[in-house]
Short mmCIF file of C-alpha atoms and ligand atoms in Angstrom, two decimals:
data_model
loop_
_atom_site.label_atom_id
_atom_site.label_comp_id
_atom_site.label_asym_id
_atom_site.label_seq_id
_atom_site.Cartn_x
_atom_site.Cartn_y
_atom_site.Cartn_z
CA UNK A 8 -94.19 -73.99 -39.34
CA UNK A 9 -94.65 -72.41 -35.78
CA UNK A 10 -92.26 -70.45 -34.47
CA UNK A 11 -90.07 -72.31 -31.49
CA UNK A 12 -89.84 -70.19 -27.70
CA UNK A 13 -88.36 -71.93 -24.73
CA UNK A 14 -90.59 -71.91 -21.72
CA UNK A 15 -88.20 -71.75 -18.05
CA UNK A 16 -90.31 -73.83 -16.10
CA UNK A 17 -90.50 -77.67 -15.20
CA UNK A 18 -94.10 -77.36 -14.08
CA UNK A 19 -96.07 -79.16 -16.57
CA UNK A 20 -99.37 -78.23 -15.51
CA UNK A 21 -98.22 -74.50 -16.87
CA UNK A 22 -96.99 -75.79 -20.10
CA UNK A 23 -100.18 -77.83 -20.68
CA UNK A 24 -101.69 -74.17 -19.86
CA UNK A 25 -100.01 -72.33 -22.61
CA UNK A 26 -99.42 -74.17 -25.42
CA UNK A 27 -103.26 -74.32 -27.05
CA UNK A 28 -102.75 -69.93 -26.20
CA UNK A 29 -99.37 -70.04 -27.71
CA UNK A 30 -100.59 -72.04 -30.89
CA UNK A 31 -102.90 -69.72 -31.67
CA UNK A 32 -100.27 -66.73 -32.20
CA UNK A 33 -98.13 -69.50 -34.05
CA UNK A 34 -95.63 -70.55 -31.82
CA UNK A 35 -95.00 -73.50 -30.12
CA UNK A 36 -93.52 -73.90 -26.66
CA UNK A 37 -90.90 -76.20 -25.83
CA UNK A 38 -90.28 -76.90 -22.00
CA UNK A 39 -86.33 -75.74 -20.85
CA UNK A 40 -86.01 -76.56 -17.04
CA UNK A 41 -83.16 -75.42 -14.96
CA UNK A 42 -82.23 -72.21 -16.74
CA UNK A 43 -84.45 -70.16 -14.23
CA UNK A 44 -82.62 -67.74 -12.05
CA UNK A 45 -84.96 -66.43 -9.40
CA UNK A 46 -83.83 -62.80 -7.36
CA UNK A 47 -86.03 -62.11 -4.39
CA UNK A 48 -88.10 -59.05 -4.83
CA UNK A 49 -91.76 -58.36 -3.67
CA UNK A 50 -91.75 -57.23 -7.61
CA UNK A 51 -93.05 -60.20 -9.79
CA UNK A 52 -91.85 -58.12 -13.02
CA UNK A 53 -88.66 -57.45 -11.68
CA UNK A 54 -88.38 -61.06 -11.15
CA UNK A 55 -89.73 -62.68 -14.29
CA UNK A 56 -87.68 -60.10 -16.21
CA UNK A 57 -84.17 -60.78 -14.83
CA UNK A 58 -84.82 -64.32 -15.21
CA UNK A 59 -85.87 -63.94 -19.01
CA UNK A 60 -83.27 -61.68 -19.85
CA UNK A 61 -80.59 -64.08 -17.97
CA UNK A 62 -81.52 -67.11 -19.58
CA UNK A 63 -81.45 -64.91 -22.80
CA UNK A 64 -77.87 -63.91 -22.56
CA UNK A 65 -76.67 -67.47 -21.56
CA UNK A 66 -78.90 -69.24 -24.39
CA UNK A 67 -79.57 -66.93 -27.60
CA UNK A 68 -83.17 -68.48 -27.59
CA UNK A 69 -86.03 -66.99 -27.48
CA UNK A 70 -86.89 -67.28 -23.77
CA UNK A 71 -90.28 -67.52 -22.30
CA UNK A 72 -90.61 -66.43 -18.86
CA UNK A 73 -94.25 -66.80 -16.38
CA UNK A 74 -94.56 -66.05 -12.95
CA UNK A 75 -97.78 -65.83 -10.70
CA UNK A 76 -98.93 -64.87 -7.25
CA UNK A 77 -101.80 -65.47 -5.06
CA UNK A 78 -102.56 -61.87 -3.34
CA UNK A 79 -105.10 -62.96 -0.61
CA UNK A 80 -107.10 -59.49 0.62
CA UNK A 81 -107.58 -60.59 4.61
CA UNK A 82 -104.25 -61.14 4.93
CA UNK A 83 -102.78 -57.87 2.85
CA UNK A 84 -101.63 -59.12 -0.17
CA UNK A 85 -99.55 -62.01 1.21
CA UNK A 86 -98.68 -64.41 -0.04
CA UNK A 87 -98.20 -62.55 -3.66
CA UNK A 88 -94.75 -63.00 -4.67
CA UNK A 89 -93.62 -65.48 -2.04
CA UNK A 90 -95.99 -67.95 -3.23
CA UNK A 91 -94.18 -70.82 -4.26
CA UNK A 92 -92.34 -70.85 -0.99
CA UNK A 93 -95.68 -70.52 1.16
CA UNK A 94 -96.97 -73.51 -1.21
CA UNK A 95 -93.93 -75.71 -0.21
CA UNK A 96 -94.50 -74.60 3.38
CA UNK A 97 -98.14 -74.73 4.45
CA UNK A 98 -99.38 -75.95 1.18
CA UNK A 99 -103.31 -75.51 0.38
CA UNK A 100 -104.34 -76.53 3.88
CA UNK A 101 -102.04 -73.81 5.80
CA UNK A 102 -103.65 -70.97 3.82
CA UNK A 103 -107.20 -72.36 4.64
CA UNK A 104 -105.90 -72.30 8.45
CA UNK A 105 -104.98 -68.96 8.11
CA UNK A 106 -108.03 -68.06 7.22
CA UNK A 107 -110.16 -69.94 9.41
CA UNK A 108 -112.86 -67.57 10.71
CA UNK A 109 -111.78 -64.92 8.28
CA UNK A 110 -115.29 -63.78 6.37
CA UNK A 111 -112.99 -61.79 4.08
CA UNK A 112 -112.41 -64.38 1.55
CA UNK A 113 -111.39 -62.08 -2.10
CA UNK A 114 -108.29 -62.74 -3.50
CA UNK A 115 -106.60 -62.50 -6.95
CA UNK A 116 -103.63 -64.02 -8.62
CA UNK A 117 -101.60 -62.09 -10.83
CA UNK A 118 -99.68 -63.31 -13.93
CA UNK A 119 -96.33 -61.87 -15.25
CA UNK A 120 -95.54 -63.00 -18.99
CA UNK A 121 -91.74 -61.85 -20.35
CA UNK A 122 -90.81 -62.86 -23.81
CA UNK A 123 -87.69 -62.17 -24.84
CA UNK A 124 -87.62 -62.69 -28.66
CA UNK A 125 -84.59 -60.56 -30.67
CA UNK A 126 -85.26 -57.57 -30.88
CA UNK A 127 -88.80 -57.42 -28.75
CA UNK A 128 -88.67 -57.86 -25.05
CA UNK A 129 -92.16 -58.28 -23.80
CA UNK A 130 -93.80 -57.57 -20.80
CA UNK A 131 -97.25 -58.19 -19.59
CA UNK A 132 -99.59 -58.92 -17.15
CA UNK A 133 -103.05 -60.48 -16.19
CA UNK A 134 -105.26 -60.96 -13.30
CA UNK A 135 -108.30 -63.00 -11.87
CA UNK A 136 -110.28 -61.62 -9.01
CA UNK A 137 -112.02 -64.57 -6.73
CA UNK A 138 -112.45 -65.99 -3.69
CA UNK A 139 -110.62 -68.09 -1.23
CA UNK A 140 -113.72 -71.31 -0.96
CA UNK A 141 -113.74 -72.72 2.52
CA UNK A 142 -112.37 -75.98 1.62
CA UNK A 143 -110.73 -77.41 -1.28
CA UNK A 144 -112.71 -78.94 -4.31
CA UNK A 145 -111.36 -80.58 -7.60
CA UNK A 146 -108.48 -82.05 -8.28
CA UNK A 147 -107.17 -80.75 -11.55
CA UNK A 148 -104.17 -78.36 -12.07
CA UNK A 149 -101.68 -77.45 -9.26
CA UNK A 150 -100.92 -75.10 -6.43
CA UNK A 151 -103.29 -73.48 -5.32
CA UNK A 152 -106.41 -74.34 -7.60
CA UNK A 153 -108.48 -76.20 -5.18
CA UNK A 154 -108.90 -72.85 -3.01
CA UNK A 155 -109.79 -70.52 -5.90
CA UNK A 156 -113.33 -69.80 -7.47
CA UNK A 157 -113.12 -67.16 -9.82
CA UNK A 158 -115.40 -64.10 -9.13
CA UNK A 159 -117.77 -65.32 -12.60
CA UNK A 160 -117.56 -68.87 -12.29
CA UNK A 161 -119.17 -71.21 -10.38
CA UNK A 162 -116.13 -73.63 -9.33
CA UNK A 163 -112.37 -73.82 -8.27
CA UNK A 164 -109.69 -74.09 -11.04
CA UNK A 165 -109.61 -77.58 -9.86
CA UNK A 166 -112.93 -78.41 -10.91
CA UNK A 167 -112.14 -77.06 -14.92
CA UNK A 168 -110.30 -78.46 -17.68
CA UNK A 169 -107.46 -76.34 -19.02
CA UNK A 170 -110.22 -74.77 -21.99
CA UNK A 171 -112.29 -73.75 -18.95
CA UNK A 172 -109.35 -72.29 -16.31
CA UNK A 173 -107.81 -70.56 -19.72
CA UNK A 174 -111.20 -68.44 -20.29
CA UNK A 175 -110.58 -67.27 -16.39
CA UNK A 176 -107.25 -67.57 -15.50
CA UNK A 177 -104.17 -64.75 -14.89
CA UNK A 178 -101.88 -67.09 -17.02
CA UNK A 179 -104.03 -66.92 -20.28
CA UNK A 180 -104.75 -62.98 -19.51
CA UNK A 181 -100.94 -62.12 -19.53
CA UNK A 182 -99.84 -64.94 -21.47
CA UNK A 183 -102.28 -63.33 -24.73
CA UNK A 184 -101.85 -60.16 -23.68
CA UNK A 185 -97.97 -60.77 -24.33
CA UNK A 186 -98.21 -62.72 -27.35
CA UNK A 187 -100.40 -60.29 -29.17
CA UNK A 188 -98.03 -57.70 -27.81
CA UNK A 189 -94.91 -59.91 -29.61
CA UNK A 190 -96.64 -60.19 -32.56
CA UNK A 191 -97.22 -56.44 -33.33
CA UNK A 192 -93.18 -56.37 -32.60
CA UNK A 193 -92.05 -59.26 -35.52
CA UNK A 194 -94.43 -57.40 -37.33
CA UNK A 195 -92.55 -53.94 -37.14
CA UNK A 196 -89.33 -55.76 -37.50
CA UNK A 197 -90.08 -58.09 -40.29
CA UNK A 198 -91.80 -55.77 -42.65
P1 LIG B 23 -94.79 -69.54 -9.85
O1 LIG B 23 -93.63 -68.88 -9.17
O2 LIG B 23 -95.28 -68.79 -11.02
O3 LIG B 23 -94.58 -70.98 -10.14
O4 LIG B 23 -96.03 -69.49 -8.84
C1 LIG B 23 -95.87 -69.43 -7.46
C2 LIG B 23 -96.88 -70.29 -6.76
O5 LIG B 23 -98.18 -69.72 -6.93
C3 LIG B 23 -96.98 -71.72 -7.28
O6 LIG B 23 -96.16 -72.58 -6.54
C4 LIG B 23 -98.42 -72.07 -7.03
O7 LIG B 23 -98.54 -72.60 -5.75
C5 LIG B 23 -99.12 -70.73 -7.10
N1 LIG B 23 -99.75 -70.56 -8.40
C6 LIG B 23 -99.32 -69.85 -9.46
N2 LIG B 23 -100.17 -69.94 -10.48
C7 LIG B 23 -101.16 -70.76 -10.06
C8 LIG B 23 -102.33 -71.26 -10.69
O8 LIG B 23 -102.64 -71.01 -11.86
N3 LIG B 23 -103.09 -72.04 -9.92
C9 LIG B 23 -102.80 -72.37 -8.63
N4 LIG B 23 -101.72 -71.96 -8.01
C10 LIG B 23 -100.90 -71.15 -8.73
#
Protein backbone atom coordinates (compact mmCIF):
# COMPACT_ATOMS: atom_id res chain seq x y z
CA UNK A 1 0.00 0.00 0.00
CA UNK A 2 1.53 3.53 -0.76
CA UNK A 3 1.94 5.77 1.70
CA UNK A 4 -0.84 8.84 1.62
CA UNK A 5 0.79 12.87 1.60
CA UNK A 6 -1.52 15.76 0.99
CA UNK A 7 -0.41 18.01 -1.78
CA UNK A 8 -1.58 22.15 -0.96
CA UNK A 9 -2.30 23.05 -4.30
CA UNK A 10 -5.51 23.15 -6.61
CA UNK A 11 -3.41 23.30 -9.75
CA UNK A 12 -3.88 20.09 -11.41
CA UNK A 13 -1.40 20.37 -13.99
CA UNK A 14 1.23 20.08 -10.81
CA UNK A 15 -0.45 17.12 -9.39
CA UNK A 16 -0.54 15.33 -12.77
CA UNK A 17 3.36 16.37 -12.50
CA UNK A 18 4.12 14.56 -9.35
CA UNK A 19 2.29 11.73 -8.85
CA UNK A 20 4.17 9.13 -11.52
CA UNK A 21 7.65 10.87 -9.26
CA UNK A 22 5.84 10.33 -6.07
CA UNK A 23 4.82 6.62 -7.00
CA UNK A 24 8.02 5.69 -7.50
CA UNK A 25 9.23 6.45 -3.74
CA UNK A 26 5.79 4.76 -2.74
CA UNK A 27 3.55 7.35 -1.95
CA UNK A 28 0.67 8.59 -3.41
CA UNK A 29 -0.50 12.18 -3.53
CA UNK A 30 -3.85 13.25 -2.78
CA UNK A 31 -4.84 16.91 -3.85
CA UNK A 32 -5.90 19.27 -0.45
CA UNK A 33 -6.85 22.81 -1.82
CA UNK A 34 -7.38 25.75 0.36
CA UNK A 35 -5.08 24.91 3.25
CA UNK A 36 -2.22 27.06 1.63
CA UNK A 37 -1.14 30.06 3.58
CA UNK A 38 1.14 32.17 1.45
CA UNK A 39 3.63 35.07 3.46
CA UNK A 40 5.30 37.42 1.04
CA UNK A 41 9.00 37.00 0.99
CA UNK A 42 11.46 37.24 -2.03
CA UNK A 43 12.49 33.73 -0.20
CA UNK A 44 10.66 30.77 -1.99
CA UNK A 45 11.89 28.42 1.04
CA UNK A 46 10.79 30.67 3.52
CA UNK A 47 7.54 30.58 1.84
CA UNK A 48 6.91 26.95 0.97
CA UNK A 49 8.10 26.16 4.51
CA UNK A 50 5.68 28.29 6.59
CA UNK A 51 2.99 27.10 4.47
CA UNK A 52 3.92 23.30 5.03
CA UNK A 53 4.53 23.62 8.51
CA UNK A 54 1.06 25.67 8.92
CA UNK A 55 -1.02 23.34 7.22
CA UNK A 56 0.88 20.73 9.39
CA UNK A 57 -0.12 22.09 12.70
CA UNK A 58 -3.80 22.71 11.63
CA UNK A 59 -4.11 19.11 9.88
CA UNK A 60 -1.73 16.32 11.49
CA UNK A 61 -1.19 15.08 7.82
CA UNK A 62 1.56 14.69 6.17
CA UNK A 63 1.68 17.91 4.13
CA UNK A 64 3.20 18.34 0.79
CA UNK A 65 4.24 21.71 -0.07
CA UNK A 66 5.75 23.01 -4.02
CA UNK A 67 6.49 26.31 -5.02
CA UNK A 68 8.31 27.62 -8.26
CA UNK A 69 9.65 30.75 -9.85
CA UNK A 70 10.58 31.94 -13.18
CA UNK A 71 14.03 34.01 -12.62
CA UNK A 72 14.36 35.72 -16.10
CA UNK A 73 18.33 36.97 -16.44
CA UNK A 74 17.56 40.41 -18.66
CA UNK A 75 15.37 41.51 -16.32
CA UNK A 76 17.45 40.54 -12.87
CA UNK A 77 15.83 37.77 -11.56
CA UNK A 78 12.27 39.10 -11.71
CA UNK A 79 9.79 37.72 -11.77
CA UNK A 80 11.19 34.76 -9.30
CA UNK A 81 9.05 34.65 -6.38
CA UNK A 82 6.29 36.99 -7.52
CA UNK A 83 5.42 34.77 -10.25
CA UNK A 84 2.05 33.76 -9.83
CA UNK A 85 1.01 37.34 -9.41
CA UNK A 86 2.98 38.54 -12.67
CA UNK A 87 1.13 35.40 -14.40
CA UNK A 88 -2.34 36.76 -13.31
CA UNK A 89 -1.17 40.20 -14.40
CA UNK A 90 0.59 40.21 -17.76
CA UNK A 91 0.24 36.57 -18.31
CA UNK A 92 2.66 34.84 -21.03
CA UNK A 93 2.26 37.68 -23.50
CA UNK A 94 3.37 40.62 -20.93
CA UNK A 95 6.67 38.83 -20.22
CA UNK A 96 7.29 38.40 -24.05
CA UNK A 97 6.60 42.36 -24.20
CA UNK A 98 8.99 42.90 -21.73
CA UNK A 99 11.35 41.40 -23.49
CA UNK A 100 10.80 42.55 -26.84
CA UNK A 101 14.21 43.50 -28.31
CA UNK A 102 15.96 41.97 -25.36
CA UNK A 103 18.78 39.43 -27.05
CA UNK A 104 19.34 38.25 -23.46
CA UNK A 105 16.88 35.54 -23.43
CA UNK A 106 18.38 32.78 -20.30
CA UNK A 107 16.24 32.17 -17.65
CA UNK A 108 15.64 29.40 -15.03
CA UNK A 109 12.83 28.34 -12.81
CA UNK A 110 13.48 27.15 -9.52
CA UNK A 111 11.51 24.51 -7.54
CA UNK A 112 11.03 24.42 -3.68
CA UNK A 113 9.73 20.90 -2.38
CA UNK A 114 8.77 20.83 1.71
CA UNK A 115 7.49 17.63 3.10
CA UNK A 116 6.49 17.62 6.30
CA UNK A 117 6.07 13.93 7.34
CA UNK A 118 6.38 13.23 11.49
CA UNK A 119 9.28 13.40 12.46
CA UNK A 120 11.20 14.49 8.96
CA UNK A 121 10.69 17.95 7.65
CA UNK A 122 12.11 18.12 4.21
CA UNK A 123 13.51 20.64 2.24
CA UNK A 124 14.74 20.74 -1.25
CA UNK A 125 15.27 22.29 -4.30
CA UNK A 126 15.71 21.98 -8.17
CA UNK A 127 16.39 24.04 -11.14
CA UNK A 128 16.19 24.20 -15.06
CA UNK A 129 18.33 26.62 -16.93
CA UNK A 130 16.66 27.78 -20.52
CA UNK A 131 15.61 30.27 -22.54
CA UNK A 132 12.82 32.70 -22.86
CA UNK A 133 11.66 31.54 -27.03
CA UNK A 134 10.40 34.57 -28.86
CA UNK A 135 6.93 33.49 -29.02
CA UNK A 136 4.91 30.93 -27.44
CA UNK A 137 4.68 27.25 -28.81
CA UNK A 138 2.64 24.20 -27.44
CA UNK A 139 -0.10 24.06 -25.59
CA UNK A 140 0.40 21.56 -22.83
CA UNK A 141 0.91 22.31 -19.07
CA UNK A 142 0.34 25.80 -17.52
CA UNK A 143 1.91 29.11 -16.68
CA UNK A 144 4.50 29.82 -18.19
CA UNK A 145 5.41 26.67 -20.40
CA UNK A 146 4.85 28.06 -23.76
CA UNK A 147 7.90 30.62 -23.19
CA UNK A 148 10.40 28.07 -21.85
CA UNK A 149 12.88 25.77 -23.87
CA UNK A 150 15.08 24.08 -21.66
CA UNK A 151 18.86 24.69 -22.26
CA UNK A 152 19.10 20.54 -23.65
CA UNK A 153 15.95 20.24 -25.30
CA UNK A 154 14.74 21.19 -28.35
CA UNK A 155 11.08 22.55 -27.40
CA UNK A 156 8.96 24.53 -24.77
CA UNK A 157 7.39 22.58 -21.83
CA UNK A 158 4.34 23.08 -23.84
CA UNK A 159 5.37 21.05 -26.59
CA UNK A 160 6.20 17.71 -24.00
CA UNK A 161 4.10 15.34 -22.28
CA UNK A 162 4.46 15.22 -18.51
CA UNK A 163 7.30 11.96 -19.04
CA UNK A 164 9.17 14.47 -21.21
CA UNK A 165 8.86 18.02 -18.97
CA UNK A 166 9.61 15.52 -15.78
CA UNK A 167 13.18 14.46 -17.32
CA UNK A 168 13.80 18.53 -17.52
CA UNK A 169 11.79 20.21 -15.24
CA UNK A 170 12.61 22.13 -11.58
CA UNK A 171 9.47 20.30 -10.15
CA UNK A 172 10.78 16.68 -10.76
CA UNK A 173 14.51 17.93 -9.69
CA UNK A 174 13.27 19.09 -6.17
CA UNK A 175 10.33 17.04 -6.01
CA UNK A 176 13.03 13.59 -6.16
CA UNK A 177 15.51 15.29 -4.62
CA UNK A 178 12.99 15.60 -1.55
CA UNK A 179 11.50 12.32 -1.71
CA UNK A 180 14.75 10.46 -1.72
CA UNK A 181 15.71 12.85 1.01
CA UNK A 182 12.24 11.58 3.07
CA UNK A 183 12.96 8.28 2.49
CA UNK A 184 16.48 8.08 4.08
CA UNK A 185 14.44 9.86 7.16
CA UNK A 186 11.44 6.88 7.63
CA UNK A 187 14.29 4.87 7.17
CA UNK A 188 16.27 6.19 10.31
CA UNK A 189 13.06 6.38 12.17
CA UNK A 190 11.51 3.11 11.33
CA UNK A 191 14.43 0.84 11.83
P1 LIG B 1 3.57 28.54 -7.90
O1 LIG B 1 3.52 29.62 -6.86
O2 LIG B 1 4.49 27.44 -7.56
O3 LIG B 1 2.23 28.06 -8.33
O4 LIG B 1 4.23 29.18 -9.21
C1 LIG B 1 4.17 30.53 -9.50
C2 LIG B 1 3.94 30.77 -10.96
O5 LIG B 1 5.11 30.36 -11.69
C3 LIG B 1 2.79 29.99 -11.57
O6 LIG B 1 1.61 30.75 -11.56
C4 LIG B 1 3.22 29.77 -12.99
O7 LIG B 1 2.81 30.85 -13.76
C5 LIG B 1 4.74 29.77 -12.89
N1 LIG B 1 5.23 28.39 -12.90
C6 LIG B 1 5.63 27.63 -11.86
N2 LIG B 1 6.01 26.43 -12.27
C7 LIG B 1 5.82 26.41 -13.60
C8 LIG B 1 6.01 25.41 -14.59
O8 LIG B 1 6.40 24.26 -14.34
N3 LIG B 1 5.71 25.79 -15.83
C9 LIG B 1 5.26 27.02 -16.18
N4 LIG B 1 5.04 27.98 -15.30
C10 LIG B 1 5.33 27.66 -14.01
Amino acid sequence: MLNKIFFLTGNKHKLEEVEPIACDFGFKVEMLPGYKLEIQSDSLVKIAEYAALNAYMKLEKPILVEDAGLFIEALNGFPGPYSSYVYRKLGVEGVLKLLEGVRNRHARFESITVIVYKPCIITATGTVHGMITEKPYGNMGFGFDPIFKPVDAEKTFAEMNIHEKNKYSHRARSMRRALQKLSECTKLNHG
